[in-house]
Coordinates of C-alpha atoms (C1' of nucleotides) in Angstrom, one line a residue:
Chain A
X46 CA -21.2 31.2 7.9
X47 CA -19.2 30.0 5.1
X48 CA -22.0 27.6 3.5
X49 CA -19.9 28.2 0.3
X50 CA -20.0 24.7 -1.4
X51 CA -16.5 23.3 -2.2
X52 CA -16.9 21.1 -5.1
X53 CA -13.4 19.7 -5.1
X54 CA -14.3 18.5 -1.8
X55 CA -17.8 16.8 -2.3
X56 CA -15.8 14.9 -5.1
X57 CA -13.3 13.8 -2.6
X58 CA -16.4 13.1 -0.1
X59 CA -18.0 10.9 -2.5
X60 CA -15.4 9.1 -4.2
X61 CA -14.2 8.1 -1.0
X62 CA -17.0 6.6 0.4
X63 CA -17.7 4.4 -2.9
X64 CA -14.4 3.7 -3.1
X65 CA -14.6 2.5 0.6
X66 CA -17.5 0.3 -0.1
X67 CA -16.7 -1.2 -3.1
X68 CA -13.4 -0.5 -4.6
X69 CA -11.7 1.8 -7.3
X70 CA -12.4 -0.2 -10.2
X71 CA -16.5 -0.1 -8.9
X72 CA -17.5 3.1 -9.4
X73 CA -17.1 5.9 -12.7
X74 CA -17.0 9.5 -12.9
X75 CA -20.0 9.9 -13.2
X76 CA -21.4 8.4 -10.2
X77 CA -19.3 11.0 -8.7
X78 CA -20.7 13.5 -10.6
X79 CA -24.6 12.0 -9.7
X80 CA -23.6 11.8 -6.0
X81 CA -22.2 15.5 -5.8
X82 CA -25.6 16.4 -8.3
X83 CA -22.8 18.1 -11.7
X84 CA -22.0 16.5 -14.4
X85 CA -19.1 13.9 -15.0
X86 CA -17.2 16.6 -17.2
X87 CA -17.4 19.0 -14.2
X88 CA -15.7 16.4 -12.2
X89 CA -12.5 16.4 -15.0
X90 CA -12.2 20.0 -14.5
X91 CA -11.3 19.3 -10.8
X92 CA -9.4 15.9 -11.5
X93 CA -8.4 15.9 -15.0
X94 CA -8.5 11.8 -15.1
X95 CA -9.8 9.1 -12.4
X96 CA -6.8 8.4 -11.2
X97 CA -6.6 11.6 -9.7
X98 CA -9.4 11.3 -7.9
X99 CA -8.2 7.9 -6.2
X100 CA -4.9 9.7 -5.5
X101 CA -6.1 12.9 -4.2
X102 CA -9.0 10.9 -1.5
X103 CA -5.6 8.2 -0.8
X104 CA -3.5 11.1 0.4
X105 CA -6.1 12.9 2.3
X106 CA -7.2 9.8 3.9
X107 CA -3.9 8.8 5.3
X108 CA -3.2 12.7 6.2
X109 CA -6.6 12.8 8.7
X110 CA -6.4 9.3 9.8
X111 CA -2.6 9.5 11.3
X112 CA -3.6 13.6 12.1
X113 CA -6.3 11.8 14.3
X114 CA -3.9 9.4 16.2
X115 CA -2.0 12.5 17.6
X116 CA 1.3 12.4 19.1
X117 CA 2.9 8.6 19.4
X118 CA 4.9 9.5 22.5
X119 CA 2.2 10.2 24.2
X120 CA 2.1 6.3 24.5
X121 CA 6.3 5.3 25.4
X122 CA 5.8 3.4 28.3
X123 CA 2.5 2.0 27.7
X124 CA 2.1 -0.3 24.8
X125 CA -1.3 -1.3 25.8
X126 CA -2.7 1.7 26.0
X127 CA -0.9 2.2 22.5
X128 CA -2.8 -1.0 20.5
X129 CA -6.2 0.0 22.4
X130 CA -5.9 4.1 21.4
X131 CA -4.8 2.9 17.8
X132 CA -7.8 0.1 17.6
X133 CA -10.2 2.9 18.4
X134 CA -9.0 4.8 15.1
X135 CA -9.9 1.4 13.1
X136 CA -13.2 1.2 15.0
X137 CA -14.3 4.7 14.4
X138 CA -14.0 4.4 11.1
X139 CA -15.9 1.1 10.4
X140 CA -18.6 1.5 13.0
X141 CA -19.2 5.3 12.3
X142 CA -18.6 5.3 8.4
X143 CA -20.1 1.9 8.4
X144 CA -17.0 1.0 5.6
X145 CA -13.5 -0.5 5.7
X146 CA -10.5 1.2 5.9
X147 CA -10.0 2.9 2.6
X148 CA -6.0 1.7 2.4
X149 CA -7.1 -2.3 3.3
X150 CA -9.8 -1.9 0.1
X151 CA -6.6 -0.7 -2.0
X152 CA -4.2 -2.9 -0.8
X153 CA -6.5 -5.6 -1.7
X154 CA -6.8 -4.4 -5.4
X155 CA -3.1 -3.5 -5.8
X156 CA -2.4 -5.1 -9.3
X157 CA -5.8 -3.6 -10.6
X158 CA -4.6 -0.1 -9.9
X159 CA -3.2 3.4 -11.4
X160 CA 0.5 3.2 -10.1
X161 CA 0.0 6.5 -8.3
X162 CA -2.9 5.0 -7.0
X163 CA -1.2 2.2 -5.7
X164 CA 1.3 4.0 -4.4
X165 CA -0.6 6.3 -2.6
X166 CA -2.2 3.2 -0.5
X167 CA 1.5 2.3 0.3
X168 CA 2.2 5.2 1.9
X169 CA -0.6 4.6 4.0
X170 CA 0.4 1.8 5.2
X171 CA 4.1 3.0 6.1
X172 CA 3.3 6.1 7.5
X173 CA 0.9 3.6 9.9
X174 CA 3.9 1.1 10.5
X175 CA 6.0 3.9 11.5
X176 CA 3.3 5.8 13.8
X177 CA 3.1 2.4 15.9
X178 CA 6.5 1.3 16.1
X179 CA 7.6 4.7 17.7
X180 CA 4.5 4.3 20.0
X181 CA 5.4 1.0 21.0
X182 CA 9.0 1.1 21.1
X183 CA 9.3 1.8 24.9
X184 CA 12.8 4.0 24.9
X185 CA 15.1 1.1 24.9
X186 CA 12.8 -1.4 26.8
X187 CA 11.2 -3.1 24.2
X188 CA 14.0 -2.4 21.1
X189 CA 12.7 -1.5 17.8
X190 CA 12.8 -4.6 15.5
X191 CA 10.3 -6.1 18.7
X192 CA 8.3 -3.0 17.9
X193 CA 8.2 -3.3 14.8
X194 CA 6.9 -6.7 14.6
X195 CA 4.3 -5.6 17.0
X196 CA 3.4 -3.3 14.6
X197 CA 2.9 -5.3 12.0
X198 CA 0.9 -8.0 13.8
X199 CA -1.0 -4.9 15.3
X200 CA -1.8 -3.3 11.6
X201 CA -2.4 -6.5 9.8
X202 CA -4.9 -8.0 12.1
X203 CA -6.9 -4.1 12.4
X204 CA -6.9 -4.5 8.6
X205 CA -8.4 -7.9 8.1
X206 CA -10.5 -7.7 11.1
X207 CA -12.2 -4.8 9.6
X208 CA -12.7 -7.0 6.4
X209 CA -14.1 -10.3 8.2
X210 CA -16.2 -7.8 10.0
X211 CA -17.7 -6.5 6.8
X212 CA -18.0 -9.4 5.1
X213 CA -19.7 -11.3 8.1
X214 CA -21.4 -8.4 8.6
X215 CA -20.9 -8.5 12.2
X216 CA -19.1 -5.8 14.4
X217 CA -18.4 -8.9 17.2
X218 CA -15.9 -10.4 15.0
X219 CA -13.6 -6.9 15.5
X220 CA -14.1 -6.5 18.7
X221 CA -13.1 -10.4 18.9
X222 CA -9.6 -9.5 17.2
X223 CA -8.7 -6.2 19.6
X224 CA -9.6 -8.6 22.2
X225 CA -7.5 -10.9 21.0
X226 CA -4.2 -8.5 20.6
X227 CA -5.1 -6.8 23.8
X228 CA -4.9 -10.2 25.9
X229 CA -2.0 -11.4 23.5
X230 CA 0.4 -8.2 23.6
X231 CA 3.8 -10.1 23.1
X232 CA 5.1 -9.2 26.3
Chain B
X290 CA -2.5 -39.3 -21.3
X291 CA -5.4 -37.2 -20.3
X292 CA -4.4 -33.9 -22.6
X293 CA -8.1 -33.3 -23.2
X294 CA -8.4 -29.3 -22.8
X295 CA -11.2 -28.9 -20.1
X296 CA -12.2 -25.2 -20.7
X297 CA -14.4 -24.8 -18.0
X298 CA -11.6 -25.2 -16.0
X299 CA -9.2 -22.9 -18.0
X300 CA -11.7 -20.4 -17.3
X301 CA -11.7 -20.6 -13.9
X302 CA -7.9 -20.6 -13.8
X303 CA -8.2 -17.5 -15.7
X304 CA -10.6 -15.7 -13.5
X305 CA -9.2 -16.7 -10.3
X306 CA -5.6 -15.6 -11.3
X307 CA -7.1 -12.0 -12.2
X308 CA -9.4 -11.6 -9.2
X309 CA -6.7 -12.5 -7.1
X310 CA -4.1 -9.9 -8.6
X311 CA -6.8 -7.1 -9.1
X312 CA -10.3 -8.0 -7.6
X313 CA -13.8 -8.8 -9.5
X314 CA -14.1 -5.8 -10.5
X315 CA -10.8 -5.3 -12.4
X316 CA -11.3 -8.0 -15.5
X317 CA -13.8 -8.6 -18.0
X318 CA -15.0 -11.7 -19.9
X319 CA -13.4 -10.7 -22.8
X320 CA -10.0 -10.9 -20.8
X321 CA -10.3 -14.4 -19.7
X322 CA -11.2 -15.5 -23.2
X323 CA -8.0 -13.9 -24.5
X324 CA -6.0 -15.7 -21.7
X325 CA -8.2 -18.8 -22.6
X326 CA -7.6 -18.6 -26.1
X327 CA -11.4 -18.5 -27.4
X328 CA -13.7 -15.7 -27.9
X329 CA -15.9 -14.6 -25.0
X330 CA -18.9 -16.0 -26.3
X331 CA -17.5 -19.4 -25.6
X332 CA -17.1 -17.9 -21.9
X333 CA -20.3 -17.4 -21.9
X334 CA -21.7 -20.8 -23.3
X335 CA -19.7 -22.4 -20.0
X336 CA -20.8 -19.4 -17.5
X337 CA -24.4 -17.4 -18.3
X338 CA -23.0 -14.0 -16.7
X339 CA -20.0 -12.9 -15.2
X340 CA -21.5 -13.3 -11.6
X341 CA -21.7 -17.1 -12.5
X342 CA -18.0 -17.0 -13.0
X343 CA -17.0 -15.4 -9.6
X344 CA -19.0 -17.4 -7.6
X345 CA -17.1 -20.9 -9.1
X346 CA -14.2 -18.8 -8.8
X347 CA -14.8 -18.6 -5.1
X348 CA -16.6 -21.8 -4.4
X349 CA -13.3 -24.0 -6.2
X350 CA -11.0 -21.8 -3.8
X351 CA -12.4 -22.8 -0.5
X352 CA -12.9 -26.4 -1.3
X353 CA -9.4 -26.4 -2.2
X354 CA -8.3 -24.6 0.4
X355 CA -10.0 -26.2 3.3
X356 CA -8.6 -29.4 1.9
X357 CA -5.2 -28.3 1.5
X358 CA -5.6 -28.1 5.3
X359 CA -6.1 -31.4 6.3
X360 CA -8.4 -33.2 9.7
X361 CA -8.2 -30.2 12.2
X362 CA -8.1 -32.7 14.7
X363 CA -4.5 -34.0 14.5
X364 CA -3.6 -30.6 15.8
X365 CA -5.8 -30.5 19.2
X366 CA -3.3 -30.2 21.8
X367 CA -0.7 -28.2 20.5
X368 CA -2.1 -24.8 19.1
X369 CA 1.1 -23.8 18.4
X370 CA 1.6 -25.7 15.6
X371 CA -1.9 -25.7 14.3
X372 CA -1.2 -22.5 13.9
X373 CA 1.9 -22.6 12.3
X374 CA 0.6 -25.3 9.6
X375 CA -2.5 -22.8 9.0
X376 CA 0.7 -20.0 7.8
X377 CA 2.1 -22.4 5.8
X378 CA -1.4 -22.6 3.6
X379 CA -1.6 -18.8 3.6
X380 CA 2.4 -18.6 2.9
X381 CA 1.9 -21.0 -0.3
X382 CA -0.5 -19.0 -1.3
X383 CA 1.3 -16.0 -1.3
X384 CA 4.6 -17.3 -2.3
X385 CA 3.4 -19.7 -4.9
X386 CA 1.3 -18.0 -6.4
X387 CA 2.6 -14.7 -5.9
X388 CA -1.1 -13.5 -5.4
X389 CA -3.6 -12.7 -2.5
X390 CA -5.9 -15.0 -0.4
X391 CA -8.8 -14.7 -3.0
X392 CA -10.9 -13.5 -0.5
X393 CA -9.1 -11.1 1.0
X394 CA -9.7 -9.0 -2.2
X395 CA -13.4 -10.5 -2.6
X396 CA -13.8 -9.4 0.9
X397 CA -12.5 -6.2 0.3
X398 CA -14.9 -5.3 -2.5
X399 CA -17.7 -6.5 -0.6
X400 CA -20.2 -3.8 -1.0
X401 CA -19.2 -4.0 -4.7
X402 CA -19.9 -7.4 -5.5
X403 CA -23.4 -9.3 -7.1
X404 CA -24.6 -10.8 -4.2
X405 CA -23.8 -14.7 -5.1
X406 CA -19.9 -13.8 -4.8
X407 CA -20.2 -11.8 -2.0
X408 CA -21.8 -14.6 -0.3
X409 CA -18.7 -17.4 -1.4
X410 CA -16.3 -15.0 0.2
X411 CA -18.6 -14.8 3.0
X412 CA -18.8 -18.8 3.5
X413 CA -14.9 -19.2 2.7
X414 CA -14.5 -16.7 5.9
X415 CA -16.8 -19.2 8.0
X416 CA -15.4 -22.4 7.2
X417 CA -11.8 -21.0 7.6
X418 CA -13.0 -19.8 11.2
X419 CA -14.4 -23.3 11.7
X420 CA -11.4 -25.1 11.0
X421 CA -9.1 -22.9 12.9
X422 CA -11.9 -23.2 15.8
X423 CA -11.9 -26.9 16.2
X424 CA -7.6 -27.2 15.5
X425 CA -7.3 -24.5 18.3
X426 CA -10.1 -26.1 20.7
X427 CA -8.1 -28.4 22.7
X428 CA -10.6 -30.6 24.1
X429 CA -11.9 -28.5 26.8
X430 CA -8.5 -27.2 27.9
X431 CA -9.1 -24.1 26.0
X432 CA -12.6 -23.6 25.8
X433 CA -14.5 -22.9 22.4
X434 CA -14.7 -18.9 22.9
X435 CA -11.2 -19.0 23.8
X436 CA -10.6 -21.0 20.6
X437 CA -12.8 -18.6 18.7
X438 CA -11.3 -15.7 19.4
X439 CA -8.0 -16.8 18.7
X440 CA -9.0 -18.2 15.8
X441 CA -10.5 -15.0 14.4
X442 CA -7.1 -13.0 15.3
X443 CA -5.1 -15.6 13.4
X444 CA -7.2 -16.0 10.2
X445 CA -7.7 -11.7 10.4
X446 CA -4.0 -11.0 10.8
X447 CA -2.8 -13.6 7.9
X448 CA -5.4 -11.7 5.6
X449 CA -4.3 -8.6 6.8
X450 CA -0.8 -9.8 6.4
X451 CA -1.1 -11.0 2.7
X452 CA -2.6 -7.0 1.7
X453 CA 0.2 -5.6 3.7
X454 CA 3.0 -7.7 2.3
X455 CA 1.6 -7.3 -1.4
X456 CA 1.2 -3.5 -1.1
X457 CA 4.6 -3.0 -0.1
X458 CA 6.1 -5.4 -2.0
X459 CA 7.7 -7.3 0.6
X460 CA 7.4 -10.6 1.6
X461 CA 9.0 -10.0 5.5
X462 CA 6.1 -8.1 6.1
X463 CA 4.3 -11.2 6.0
X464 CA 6.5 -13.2 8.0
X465 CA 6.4 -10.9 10.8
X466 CA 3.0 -11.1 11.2
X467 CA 3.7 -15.0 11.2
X468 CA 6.3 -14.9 14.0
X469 CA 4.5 -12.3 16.0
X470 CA 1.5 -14.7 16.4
X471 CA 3.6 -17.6 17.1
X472 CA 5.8 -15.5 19.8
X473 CA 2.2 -14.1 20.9
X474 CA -0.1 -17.3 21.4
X475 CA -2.4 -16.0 23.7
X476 CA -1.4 -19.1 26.4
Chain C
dG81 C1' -16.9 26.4 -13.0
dT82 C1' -20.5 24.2 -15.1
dC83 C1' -22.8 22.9 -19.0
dT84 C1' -24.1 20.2 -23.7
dA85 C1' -22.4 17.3 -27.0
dT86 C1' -19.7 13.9 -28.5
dA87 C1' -15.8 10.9 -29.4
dA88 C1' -13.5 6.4 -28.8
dT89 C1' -13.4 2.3 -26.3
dT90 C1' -15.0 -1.3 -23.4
dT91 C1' -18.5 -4.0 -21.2
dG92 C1' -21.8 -7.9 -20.4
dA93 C1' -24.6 -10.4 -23.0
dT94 C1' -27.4 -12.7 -27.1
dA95 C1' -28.6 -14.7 -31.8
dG96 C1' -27.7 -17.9 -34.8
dA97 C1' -24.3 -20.3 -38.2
dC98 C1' -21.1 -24.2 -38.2
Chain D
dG11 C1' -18.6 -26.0 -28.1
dT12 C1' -16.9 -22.5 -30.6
dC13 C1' -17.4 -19.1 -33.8
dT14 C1' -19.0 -14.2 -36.2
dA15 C1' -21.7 -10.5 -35.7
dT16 C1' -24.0 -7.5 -33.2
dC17 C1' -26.4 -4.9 -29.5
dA18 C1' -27.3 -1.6 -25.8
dA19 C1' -25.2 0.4 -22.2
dA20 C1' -21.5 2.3 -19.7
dT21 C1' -16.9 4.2 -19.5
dT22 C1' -13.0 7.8 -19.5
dA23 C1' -12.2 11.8 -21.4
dT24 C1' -12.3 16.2 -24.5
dA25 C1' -14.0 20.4 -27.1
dG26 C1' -16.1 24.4 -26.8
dA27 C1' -20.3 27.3 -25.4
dC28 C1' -22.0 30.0 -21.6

DNA sequence: GTCTATAATTTGATAGAC
DNA sequence: GTCTATCAAATTATAGAC
């Protein structure tokens, strides 16, 4: 059932994982258009310009990826189990995608892209910030500016592991940082 | 004395200030002649290709910052502030400079990049590691796996912390990340 | 919704004069 | 070492037929 293709989506699909693997300035239109087998001017009736297309994968990205964390207060009381459930997000998508998170590959171009672009990789990394904190603010126990910085230790160190990982092409050096946070939890 | 214009340098300058604000892919070698002031034919009578460019860019960056760094061993026994003096050279180059960890974004864009630049981001990422290794190893007391994986969460977290603080335009972003790891020294 | 065709610009790079 | 001139290719994007 329902084999109907959904253009709009393949885009999405493929821009994402180049823009994963090499940035937003690295591919063109028309490598989207090659990877989803139209033509480039197919791919502006669906996204009138580029930038479109870097907003539109950004804002899906961060829906699915905080969508697949589930409920933070499923963690209150349990900050470990917190950093290791949120690791395993940052895992997932490096060893199954084989690709960085698509927000650190942003983030890292920031000055070199479309404001909405840009902005789109911001909200990322709030939404993220706030997702954590609430998990790891233990009702009261812990207080939320320690949370906070928790947080931000937690998501910063996911984030460059992932791109020391890549660059060293080897998954050990990841698994050497959530060790690391795990044994190190700021208790 | 000594106002002789060195070019070759002015062009890495150039480069270097770009990549850093918007990645390799982001500039062209017409744009560093215009910040240069000389046409981009005299770019490429100092650098063949573009590639050539990156790859001093990167190479320059890590000398420089390795040295910044100073004899890892006046820090064995106290981690804490080995630790703490590595911030500082991330700090500067945030605050100074206003820009990312050069290869942060290099890193970023791996799958993006010629292969020579990949590779200087790649080698800035070990000798960082190697540094931090030997500053954290305190003779034995620590142990060199111990001393690794600390060292991989600290050098991962201050990248991390750099995209982080960059995207959301705000430098306390970074300095959380900095006081978590010192309040979190895995002892 | 997808195509062909094309416009306008930018890109990395070279040849050869000065 | 720097320039002018130029190239071939690639880029984002649009107009208009089907």
């Amino acid at each position: 059932m329902s084999e109907i293709r959904n253009t709009r989506d393949e885009i999405l699909d493929a821009a994402e994982s180049m823009m994963r693997t090499a940035g937003y300035n690295a591919f063109s239109t028309r490598d989207v258009a090659a990877s989803v087998d139209i033509k480039a001017a197919s791919v502006h009736y669906h996204f009138p310009t580029k930038s479109d297309i870097g907003a539109a994968v950004a804002h899906r990205y961060t829906q699915r990826f905080i969508d697949s964390l589930g409920d933070s207060a499923a963690f209150k009381g349990n900050a470990d189990k917190a950093v290791a459930h949120y690791a395993d997000a940052f895992r997932t998508a490096l060893v199954r995608d084989g690709k960085l998170c698509l927000c650190a590959v942003l983030g890292a171009e920031t000055g070199g892209l479309p404001p909405e672009v840009a902005a789109s990789a911001r909200i990322f990394f709030e939404r993220n910030l706030e997702w954590l904190t609430a998990a790891l603010n233990e009702h009261g126990k812990r207080g939320i500016p320690a949370a906070l910085s928790r947080a931000t230790l937690v998501l910063a160190s996911l984030e460059g592991a992932m791109i020391l990982s890549k660059s060293l092409a080897n998954q050990a050096v990841f698994e050497r940082v959530v060790r690391g946070l795990l044994l190190t939890p700021g208790k």
